[in-house]
PDB file of C-alpha atoms in Angstrom:
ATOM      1  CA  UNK E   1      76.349  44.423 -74.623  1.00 54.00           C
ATOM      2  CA  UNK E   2      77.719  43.081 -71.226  1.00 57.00           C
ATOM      3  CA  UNK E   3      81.380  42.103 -70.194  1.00 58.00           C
ATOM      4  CA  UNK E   4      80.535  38.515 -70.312  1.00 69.00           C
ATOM      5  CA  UNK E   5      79.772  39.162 -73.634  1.00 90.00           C
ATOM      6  CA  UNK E   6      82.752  39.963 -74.714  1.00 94.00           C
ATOM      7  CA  UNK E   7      85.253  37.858 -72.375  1.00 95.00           C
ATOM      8  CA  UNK E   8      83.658  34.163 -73.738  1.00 95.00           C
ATOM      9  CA  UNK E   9      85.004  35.116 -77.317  1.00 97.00           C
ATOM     10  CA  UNK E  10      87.808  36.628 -77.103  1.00 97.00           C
ATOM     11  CA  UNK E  11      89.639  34.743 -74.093  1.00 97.00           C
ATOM     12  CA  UNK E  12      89.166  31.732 -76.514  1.00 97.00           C
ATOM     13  CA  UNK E  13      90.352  33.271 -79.453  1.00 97.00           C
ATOM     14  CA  UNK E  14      93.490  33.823 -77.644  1.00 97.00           C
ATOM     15  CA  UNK E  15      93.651  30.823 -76.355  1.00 96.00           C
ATOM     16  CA  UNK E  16      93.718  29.358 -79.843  1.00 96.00           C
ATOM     17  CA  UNK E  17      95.889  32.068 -81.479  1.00 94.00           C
ATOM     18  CA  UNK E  18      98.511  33.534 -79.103  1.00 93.00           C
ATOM     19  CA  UNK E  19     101.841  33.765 -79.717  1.00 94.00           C
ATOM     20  CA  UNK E  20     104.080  32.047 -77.734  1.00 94.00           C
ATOM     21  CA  UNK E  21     106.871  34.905 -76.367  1.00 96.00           C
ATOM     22  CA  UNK E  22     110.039  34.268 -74.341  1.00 96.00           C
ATOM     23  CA  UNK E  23     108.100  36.363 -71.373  1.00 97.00           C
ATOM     24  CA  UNK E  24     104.492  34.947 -71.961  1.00 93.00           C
ATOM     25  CA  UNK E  25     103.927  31.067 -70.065  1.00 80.00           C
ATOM     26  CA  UNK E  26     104.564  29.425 -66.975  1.00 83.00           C
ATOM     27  CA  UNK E  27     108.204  29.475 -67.423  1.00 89.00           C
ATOM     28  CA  UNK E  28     108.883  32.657 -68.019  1.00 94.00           C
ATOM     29  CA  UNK E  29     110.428  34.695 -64.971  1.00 97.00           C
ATOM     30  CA  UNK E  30     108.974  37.785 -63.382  1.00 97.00           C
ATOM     31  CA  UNK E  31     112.088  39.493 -64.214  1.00 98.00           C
ATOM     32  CA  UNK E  32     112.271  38.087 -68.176  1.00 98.00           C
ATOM     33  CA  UNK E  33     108.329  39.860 -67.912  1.00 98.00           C
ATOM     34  CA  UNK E  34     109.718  43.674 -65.854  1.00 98.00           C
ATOM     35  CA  UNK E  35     112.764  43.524 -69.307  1.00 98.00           C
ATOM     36  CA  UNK E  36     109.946  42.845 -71.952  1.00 97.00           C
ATOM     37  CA  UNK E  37     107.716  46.010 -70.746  1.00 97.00           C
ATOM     38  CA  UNK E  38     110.503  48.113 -70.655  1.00 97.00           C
ATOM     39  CA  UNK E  39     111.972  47.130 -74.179  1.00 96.00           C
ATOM     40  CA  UNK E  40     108.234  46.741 -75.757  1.00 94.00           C
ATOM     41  CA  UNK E  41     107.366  50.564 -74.987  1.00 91.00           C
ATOM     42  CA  UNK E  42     107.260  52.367 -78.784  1.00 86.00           C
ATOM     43  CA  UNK E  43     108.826  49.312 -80.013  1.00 90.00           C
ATOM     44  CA  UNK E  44     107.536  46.287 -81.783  1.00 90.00           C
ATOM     45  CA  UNK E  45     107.999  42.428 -81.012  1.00 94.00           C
ATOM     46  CA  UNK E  46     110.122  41.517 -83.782  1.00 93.00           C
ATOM     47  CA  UNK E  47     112.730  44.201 -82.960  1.00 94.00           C
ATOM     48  CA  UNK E  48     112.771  43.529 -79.475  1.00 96.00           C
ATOM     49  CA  UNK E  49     112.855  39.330 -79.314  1.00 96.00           C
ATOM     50  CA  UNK E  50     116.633  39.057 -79.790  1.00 96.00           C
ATOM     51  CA  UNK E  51     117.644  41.836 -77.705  1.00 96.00           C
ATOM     52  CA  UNK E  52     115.503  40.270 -74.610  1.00 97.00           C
ATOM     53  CA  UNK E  53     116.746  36.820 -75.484  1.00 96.00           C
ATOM     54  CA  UNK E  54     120.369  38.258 -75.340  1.00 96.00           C
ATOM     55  CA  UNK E  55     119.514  40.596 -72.350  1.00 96.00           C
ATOM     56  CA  UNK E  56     118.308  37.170 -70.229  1.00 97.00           C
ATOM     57  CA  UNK E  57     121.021  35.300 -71.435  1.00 97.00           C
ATOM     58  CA  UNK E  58     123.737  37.752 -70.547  1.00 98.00           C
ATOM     59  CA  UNK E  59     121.773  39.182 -66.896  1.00 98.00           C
ATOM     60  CA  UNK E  60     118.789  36.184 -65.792  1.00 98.00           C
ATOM     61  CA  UNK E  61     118.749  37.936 -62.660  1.00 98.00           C
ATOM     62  CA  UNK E  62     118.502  41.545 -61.573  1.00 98.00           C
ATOM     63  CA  UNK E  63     121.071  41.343 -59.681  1.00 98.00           C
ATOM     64  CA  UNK E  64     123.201  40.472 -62.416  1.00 98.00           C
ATOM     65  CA  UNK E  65     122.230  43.616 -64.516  1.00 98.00           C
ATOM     66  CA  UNK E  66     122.681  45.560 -61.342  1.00 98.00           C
ATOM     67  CA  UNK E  67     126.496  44.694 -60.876  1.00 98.00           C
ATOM     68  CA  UNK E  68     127.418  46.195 -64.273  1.00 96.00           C
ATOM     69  CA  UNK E  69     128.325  49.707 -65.638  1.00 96.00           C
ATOM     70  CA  UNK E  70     125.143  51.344 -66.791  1.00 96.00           C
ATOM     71  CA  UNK E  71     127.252  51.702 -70.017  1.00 95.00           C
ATOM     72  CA  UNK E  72     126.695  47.903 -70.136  1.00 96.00           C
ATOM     73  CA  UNK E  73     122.647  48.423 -70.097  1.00 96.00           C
ATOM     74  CA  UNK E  74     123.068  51.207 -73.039  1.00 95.00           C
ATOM     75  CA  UNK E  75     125.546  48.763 -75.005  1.00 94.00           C
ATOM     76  CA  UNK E  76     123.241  46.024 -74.909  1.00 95.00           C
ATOM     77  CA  UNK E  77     120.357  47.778 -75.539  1.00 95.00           C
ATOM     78  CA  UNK E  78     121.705  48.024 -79.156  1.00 90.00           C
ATOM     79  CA  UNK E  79     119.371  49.861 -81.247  1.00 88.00           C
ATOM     80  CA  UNK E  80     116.137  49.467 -79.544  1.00 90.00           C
ATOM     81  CA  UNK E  81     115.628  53.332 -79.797  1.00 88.00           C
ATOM     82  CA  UNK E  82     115.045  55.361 -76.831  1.00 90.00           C
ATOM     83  CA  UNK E  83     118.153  54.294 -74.691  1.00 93.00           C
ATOM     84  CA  UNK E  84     117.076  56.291 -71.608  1.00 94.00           C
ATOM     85  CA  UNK E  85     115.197  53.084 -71.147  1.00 95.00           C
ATOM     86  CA  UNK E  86     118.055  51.023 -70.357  1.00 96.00           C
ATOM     87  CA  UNK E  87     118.964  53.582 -67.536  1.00 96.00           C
ATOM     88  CA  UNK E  88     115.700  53.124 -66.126  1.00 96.00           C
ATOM     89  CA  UNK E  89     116.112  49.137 -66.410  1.00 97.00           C
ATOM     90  CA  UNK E  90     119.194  49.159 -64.506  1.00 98.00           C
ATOM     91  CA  UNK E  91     118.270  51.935 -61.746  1.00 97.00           C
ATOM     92  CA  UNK E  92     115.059  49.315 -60.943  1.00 98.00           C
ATOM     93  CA  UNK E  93     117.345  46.387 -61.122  1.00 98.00           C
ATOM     94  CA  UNK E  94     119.814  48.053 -58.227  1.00 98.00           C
ATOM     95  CA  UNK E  95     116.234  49.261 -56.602  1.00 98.00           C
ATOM     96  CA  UNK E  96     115.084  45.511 -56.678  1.00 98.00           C
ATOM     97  CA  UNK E  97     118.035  44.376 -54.977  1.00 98.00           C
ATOM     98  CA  UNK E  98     118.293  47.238 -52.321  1.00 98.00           C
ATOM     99  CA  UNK E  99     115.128  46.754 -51.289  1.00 97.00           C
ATOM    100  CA  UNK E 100     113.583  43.625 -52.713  1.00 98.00           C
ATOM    101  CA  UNK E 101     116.433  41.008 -52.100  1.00 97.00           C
ATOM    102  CA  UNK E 102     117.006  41.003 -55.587  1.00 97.00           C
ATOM    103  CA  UNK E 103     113.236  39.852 -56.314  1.00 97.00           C
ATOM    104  CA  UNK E 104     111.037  41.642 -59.110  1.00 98.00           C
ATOM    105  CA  UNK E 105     108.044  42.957 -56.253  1.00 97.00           C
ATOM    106  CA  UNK E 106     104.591  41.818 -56.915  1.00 95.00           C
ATOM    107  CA  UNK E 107     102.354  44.722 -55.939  1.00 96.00           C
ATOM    108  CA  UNK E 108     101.964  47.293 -57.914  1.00 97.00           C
ATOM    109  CA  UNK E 109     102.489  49.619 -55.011  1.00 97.00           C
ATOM    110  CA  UNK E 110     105.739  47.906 -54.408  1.00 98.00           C
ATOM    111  CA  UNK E 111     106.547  48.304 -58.528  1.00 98.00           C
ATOM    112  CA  UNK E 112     105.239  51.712 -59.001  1.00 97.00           C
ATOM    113  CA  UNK E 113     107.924  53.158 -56.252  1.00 97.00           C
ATOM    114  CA  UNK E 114     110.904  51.651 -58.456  1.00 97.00           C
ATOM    115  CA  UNK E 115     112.463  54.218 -60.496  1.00 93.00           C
ATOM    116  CA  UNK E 116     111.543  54.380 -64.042  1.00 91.00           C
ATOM    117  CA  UNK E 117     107.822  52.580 -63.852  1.00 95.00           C
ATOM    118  CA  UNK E 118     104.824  54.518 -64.245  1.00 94.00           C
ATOM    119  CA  UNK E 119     101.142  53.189 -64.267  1.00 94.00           C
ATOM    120  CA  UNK E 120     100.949  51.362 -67.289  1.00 94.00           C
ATOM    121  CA  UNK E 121     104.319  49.534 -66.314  1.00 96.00           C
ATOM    122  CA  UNK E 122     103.362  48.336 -62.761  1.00 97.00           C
ATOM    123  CA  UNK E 123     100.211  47.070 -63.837  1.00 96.00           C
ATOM    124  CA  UNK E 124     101.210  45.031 -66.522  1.00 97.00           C
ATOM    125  CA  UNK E 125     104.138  43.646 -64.302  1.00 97.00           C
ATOM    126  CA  UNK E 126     102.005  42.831 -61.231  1.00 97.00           C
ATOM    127  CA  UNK E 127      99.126  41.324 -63.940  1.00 96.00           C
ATOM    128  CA  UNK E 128     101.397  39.635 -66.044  1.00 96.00           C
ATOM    129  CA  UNK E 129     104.155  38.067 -64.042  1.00 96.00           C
ATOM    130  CA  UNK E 130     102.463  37.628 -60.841  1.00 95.00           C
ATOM    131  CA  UNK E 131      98.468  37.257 -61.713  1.00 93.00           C
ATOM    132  CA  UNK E 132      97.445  40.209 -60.465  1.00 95.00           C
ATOM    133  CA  UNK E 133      94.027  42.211 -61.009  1.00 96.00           C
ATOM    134  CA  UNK E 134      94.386  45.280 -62.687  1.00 96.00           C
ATOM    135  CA  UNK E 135      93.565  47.698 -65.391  1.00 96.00           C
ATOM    136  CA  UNK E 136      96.642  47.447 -67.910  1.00 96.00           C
ATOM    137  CA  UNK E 137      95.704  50.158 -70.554  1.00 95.00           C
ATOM    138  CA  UNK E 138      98.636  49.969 -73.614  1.00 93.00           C
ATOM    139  CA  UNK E 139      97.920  51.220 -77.115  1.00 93.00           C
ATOM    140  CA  UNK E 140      96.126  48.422 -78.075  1.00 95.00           C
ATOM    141  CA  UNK E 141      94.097  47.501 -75.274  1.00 96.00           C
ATOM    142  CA  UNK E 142      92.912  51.338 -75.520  1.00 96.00           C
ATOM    143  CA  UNK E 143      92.131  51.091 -78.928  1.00 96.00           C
ATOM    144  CA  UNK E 144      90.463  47.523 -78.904  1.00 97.00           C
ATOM    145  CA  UNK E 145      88.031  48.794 -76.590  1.00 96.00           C
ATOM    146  CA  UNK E 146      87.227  52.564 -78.090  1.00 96.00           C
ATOM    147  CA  UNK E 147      86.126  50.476 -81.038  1.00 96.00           C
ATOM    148  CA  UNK E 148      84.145  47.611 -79.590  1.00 96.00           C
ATOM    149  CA  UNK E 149      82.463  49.620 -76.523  1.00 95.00           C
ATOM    150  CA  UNK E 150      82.952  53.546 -77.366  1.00 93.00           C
ATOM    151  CA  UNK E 151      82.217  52.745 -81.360  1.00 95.00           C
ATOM    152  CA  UNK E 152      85.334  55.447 -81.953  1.00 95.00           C
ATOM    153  CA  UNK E 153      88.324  54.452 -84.406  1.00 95.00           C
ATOM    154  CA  UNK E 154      91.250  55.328 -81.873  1.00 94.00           C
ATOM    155  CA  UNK E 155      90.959  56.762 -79.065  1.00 93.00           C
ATOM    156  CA  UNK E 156      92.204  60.010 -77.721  1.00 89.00           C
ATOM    157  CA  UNK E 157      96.149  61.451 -76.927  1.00 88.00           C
ATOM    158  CA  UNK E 158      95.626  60.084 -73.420  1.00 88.00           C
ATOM    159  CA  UNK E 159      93.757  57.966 -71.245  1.00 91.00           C
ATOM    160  CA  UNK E 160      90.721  59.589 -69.461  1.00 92.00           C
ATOM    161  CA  UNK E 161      88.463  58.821 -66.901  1.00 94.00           C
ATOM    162  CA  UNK E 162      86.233  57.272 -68.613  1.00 93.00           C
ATOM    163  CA  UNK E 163      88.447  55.218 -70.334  1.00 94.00           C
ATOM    164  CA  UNK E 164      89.348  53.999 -67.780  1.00 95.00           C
ATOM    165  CA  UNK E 165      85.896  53.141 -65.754  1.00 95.00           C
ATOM    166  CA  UNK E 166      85.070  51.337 -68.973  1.00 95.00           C
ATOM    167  CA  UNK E 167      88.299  49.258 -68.800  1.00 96.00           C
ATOM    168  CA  UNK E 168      87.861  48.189 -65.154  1.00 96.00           C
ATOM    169  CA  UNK E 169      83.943  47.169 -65.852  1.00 95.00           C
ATOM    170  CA  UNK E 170      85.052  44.850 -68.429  1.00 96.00           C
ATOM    171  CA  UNK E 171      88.024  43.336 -65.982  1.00 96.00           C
ATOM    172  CA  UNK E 172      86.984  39.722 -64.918  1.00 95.00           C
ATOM    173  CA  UNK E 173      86.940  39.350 -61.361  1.00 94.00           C
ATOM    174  CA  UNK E 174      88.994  36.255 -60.761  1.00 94.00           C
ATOM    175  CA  UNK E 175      92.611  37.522 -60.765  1.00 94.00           C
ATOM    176  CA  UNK E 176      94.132  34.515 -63.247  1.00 93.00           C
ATOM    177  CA  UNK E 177      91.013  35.165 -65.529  1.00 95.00           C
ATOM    178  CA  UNK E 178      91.426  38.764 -65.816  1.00 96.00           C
ATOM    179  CA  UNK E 179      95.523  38.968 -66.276  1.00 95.00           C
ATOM    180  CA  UNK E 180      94.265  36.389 -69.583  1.00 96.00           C
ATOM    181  CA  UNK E 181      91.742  39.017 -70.234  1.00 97.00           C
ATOM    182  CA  UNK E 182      94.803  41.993 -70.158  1.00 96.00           C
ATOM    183  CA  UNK E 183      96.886  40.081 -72.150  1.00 96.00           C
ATOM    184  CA  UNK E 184      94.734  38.706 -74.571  1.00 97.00           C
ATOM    185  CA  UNK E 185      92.772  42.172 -75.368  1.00 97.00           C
ATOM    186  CA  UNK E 186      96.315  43.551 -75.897  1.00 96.00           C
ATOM    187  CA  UNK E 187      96.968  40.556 -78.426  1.00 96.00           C
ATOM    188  CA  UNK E 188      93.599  41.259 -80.122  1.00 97.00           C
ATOM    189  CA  UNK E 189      95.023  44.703 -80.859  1.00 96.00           C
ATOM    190  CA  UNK E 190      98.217  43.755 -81.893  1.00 94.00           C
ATOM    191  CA  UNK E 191      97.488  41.354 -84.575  1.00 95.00           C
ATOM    192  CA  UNK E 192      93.942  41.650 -85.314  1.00 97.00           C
ATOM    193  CA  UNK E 193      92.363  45.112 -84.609  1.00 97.00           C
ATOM    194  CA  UNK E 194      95.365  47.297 -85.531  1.00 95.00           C
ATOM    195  CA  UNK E 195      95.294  50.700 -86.106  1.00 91.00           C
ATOM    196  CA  UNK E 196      95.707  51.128 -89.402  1.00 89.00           C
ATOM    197  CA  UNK E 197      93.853  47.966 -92.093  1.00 90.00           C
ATOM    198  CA  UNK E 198      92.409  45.877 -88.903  1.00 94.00           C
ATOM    199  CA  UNK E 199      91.425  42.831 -89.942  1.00 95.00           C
ATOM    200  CA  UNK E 200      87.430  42.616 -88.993  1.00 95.00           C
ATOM    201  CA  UNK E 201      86.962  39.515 -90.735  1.00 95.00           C
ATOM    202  CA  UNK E 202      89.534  37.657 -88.277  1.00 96.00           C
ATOM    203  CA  UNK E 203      88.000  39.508 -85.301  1.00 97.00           C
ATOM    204  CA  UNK E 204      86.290  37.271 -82.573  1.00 97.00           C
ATOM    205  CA  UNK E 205      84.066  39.721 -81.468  1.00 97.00           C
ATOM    206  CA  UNK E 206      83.496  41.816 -85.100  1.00 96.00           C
ATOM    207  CA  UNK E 207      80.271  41.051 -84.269  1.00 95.00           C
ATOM    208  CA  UNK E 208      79.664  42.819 -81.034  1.00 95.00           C
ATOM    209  CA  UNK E 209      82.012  45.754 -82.168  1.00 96.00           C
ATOM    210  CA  UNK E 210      80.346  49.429 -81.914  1.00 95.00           C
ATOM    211  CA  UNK E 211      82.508  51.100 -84.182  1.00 95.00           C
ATOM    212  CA  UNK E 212      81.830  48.257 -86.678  1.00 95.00           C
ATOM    213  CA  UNK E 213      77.689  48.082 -85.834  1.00 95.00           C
ATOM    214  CA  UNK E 214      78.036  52.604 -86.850  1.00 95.00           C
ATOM    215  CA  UNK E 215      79.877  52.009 -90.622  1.00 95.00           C
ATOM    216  CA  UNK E 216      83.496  52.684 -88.631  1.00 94.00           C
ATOM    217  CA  UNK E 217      83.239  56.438 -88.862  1.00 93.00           C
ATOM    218  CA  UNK E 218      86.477  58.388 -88.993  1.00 89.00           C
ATOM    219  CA  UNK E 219      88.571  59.120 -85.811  1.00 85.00           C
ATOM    220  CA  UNK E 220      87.661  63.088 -85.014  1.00 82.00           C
ATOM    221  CA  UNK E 221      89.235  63.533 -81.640  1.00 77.00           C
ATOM    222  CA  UNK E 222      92.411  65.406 -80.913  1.00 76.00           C
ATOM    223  CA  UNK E 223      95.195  65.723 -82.975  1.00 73.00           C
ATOM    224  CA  UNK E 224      97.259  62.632 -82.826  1.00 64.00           C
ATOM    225  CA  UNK E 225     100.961  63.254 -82.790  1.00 66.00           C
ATOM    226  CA  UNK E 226     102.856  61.956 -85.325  1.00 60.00           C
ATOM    227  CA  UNK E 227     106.513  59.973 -85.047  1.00 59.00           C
ATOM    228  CA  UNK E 228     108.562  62.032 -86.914  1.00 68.00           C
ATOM    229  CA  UNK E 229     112.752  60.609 -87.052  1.00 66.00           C
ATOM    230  CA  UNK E 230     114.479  61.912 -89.948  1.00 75.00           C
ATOM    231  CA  UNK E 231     116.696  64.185 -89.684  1.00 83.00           C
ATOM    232  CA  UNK E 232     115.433  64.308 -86.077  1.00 88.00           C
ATOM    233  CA  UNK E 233     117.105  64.954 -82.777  1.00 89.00           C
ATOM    234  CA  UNK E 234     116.812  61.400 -82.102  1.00 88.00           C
ATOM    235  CA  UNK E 235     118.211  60.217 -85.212  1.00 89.00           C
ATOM    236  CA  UNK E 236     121.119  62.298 -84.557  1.00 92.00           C
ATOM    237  CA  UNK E 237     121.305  60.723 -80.877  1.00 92.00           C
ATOM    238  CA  UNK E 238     120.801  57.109 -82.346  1.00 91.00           C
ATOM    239  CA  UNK E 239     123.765  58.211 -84.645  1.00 92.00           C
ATOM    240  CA  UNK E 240     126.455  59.381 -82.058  1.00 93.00           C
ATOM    241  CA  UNK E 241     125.168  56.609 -79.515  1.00 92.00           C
ATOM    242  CA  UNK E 242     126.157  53.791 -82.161  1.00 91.00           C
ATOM    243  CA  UNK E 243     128.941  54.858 -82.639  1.00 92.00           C
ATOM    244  CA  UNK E 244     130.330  54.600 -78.642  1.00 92.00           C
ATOM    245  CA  UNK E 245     128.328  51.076 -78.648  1.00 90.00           C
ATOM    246  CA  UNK E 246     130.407  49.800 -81.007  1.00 88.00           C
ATOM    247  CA  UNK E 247     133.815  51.083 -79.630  1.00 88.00           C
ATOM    248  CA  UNK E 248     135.440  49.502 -76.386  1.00 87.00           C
ATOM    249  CA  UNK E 249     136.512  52.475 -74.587  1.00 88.00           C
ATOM    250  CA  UNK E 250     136.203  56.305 -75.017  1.00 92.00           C
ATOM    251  CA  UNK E 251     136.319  57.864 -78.918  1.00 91.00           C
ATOM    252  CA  UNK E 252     137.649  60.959 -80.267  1.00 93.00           C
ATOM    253  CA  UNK E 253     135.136  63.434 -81.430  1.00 91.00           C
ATOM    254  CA  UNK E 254     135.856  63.705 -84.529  1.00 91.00           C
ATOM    255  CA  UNK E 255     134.802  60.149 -85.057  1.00 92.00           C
ATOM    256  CA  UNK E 256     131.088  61.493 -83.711  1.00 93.00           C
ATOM    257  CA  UNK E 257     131.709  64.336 -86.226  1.00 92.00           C
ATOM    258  CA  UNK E 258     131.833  61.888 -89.125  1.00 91.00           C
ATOM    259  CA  UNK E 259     128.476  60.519 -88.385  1.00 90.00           C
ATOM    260  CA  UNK E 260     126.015  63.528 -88.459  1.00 92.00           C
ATOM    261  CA  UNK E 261     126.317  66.704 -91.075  1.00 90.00           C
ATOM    262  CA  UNK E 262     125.114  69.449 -89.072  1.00 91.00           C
ATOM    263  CA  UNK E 263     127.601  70.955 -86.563  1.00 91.00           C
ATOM    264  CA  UNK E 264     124.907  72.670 -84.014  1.00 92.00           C
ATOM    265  CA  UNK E 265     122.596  69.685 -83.949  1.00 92.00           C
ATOM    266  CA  UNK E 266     125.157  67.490 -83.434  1.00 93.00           C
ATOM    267  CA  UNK E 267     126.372  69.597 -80.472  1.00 92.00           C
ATOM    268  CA  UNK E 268     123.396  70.072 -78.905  1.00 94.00           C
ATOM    269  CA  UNK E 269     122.522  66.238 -79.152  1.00 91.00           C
ATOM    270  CA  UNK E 270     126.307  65.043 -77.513  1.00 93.00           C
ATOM    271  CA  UNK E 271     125.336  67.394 -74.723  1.00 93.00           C
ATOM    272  CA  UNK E 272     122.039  66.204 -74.236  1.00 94.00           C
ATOM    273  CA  UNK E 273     123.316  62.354 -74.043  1.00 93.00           C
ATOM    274  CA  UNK E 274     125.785  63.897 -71.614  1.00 95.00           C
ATOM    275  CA  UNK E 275     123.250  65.341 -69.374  1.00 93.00           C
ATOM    276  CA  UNK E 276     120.675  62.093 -69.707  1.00 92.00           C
ATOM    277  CA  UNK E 277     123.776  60.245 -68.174  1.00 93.00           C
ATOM    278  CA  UNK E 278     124.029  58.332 -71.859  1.00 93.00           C
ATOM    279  CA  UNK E 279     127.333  59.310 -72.310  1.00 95.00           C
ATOM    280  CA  UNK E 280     130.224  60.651 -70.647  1.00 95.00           C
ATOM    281  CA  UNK E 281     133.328  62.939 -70.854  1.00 94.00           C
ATOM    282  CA  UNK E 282     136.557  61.009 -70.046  1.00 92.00           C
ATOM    283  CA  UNK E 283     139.396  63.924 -71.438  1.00 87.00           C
ATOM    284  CA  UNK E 284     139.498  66.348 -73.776  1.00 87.00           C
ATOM    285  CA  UNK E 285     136.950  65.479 -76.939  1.00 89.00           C
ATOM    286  CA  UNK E 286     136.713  61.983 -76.121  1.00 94.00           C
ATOM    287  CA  UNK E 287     133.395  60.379 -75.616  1.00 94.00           C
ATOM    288  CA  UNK E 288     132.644  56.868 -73.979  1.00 94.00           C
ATOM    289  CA  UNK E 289     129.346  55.308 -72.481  1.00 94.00           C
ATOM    290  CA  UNK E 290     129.064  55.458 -69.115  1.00 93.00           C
TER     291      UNK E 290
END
């Protein structure tokens, strides 16, 4: 099986099927692109569409997210989950206008060096909101191609070498061909070839597919960690963190003691958020976000 094989069917299932996103298009800023990655890490589109459309509406530029509180960022984050990823947003935003005149960069060098984005990050930015050529390896780009080229149900914990070599073969060589190819592999994943009940019969290239053409043996690689939340230190976080969201101003601590049972978990959680600069102290037992 060769790239081409694979790129003719799938770039025009995509172009049939995609969905059309707030960040996806010729509209769609490079900046309304850098907010989607950040909110679409571990979190799904559904959950994150009215949060982004809010976020734009309320900060189109980033220098309009940079001239806020980060308590702002956290606030409007709402519950999103993982909140340290508003901190991140806004300490690129002030990076972007330090050093970019307030312009999301369009090298991945350039994106890389902002705080808060790591490989995956700068690679989908640069590919997606600027046209870019590279590798842009998510969850379900990974696992699209461990089942069509390495025949494997998932693939491993983390990305290899090989993974990647494999990835970059496949990459068109045009750059506005192969940022469709990124974006419509990840699409394939996300509604088609999902991890759990894909749907082969919908697949544009089910016919071509390795793990398909071997009977779709079981995944036997590395343990795969699971998501565990309740009753979690991050539910308890989510829990205390609501709570300041929803309250102008600072709150007594015994209204975060109402929220979450167990005394030394709680603790240990209201410190943490203190020391991720999520929260902070402003008098005695009162809580606000920063």
């Amino acid at each position: 099986m060769g790239a081409m094989d694979l790129h003719a069917p799938i770039l025009r299932w995509y172009d049939e099927t995609a969905r059309e996103l707030p960040w996806r298009g010729p509209s769609a800023s490079a900046w309304s692109v850098m907010v989607s990655e950040f909110m679409l890490q571990q979190t799904p589109v559904a959950r994150v569409l009215p949060v982004h459309e809010h976020w734009l509406d309320r900060w189109p530029t980033p220098a309009d997210l940079a001239a806020e509180a980060t308590g702002e960022a956290v606030r409007a984050w709402g519950r999103l989950g993982y909140p340290r990823r508003a901190l991140r947003l806004h300490a690129a935003a002030t990076a972007i206008v330090e050093h970019h005149g307030g312009e999301v960069p369009d090298s991945y060098t350039d994106l890389i060096a902002l705080p808060g984005i790591g490989d995956y990050t700068a690679a989908a930015i640069a590919t997606f909101a600027h046209g870019r050529r590279h590798v842009v390896l998510d969850t379900n780009v990974r696992r699209v191609l461990a089942r069509t080229v390495g025949g494997a149900e998932l693939p491993g914990p983390s990305v290899t070498k090989a993974e990647r070599e494999t990835a970059t073969e496949l990459l068109p060589e045009d750059p506005p061909t192969a940022a469709t190819w990124s974006v419509a592999v990840m699409e394939l994943g996300a509604l088609v070839c999902t991890a759990t009940g894909p749907s082969c019969g919908a697949c544009p290239v089910a016919d071509l597919c390795a793990w398909r053409a071997a009977g779709y043996p079981a995944y036997d690689g590395p343990p795969r960690r699971a998501q565990a939340w309740a009753g979690t230190d991050r539910q308890c976080r989510g829990r205390l963190l609501a709570v300041l969201r929803d309250t102008e101003g600072a709150v007594h601590q015994s209204r975060l003691d109402a929220v979450w049972p167990d005394d030394t978990q709680r603790l240990r959680c209201l410190e943490g958020l203190v020391e991720d600069r999520l929260v902070v102290r402003t008098g005695a037992g009162r809580y606000a976000l920063p």
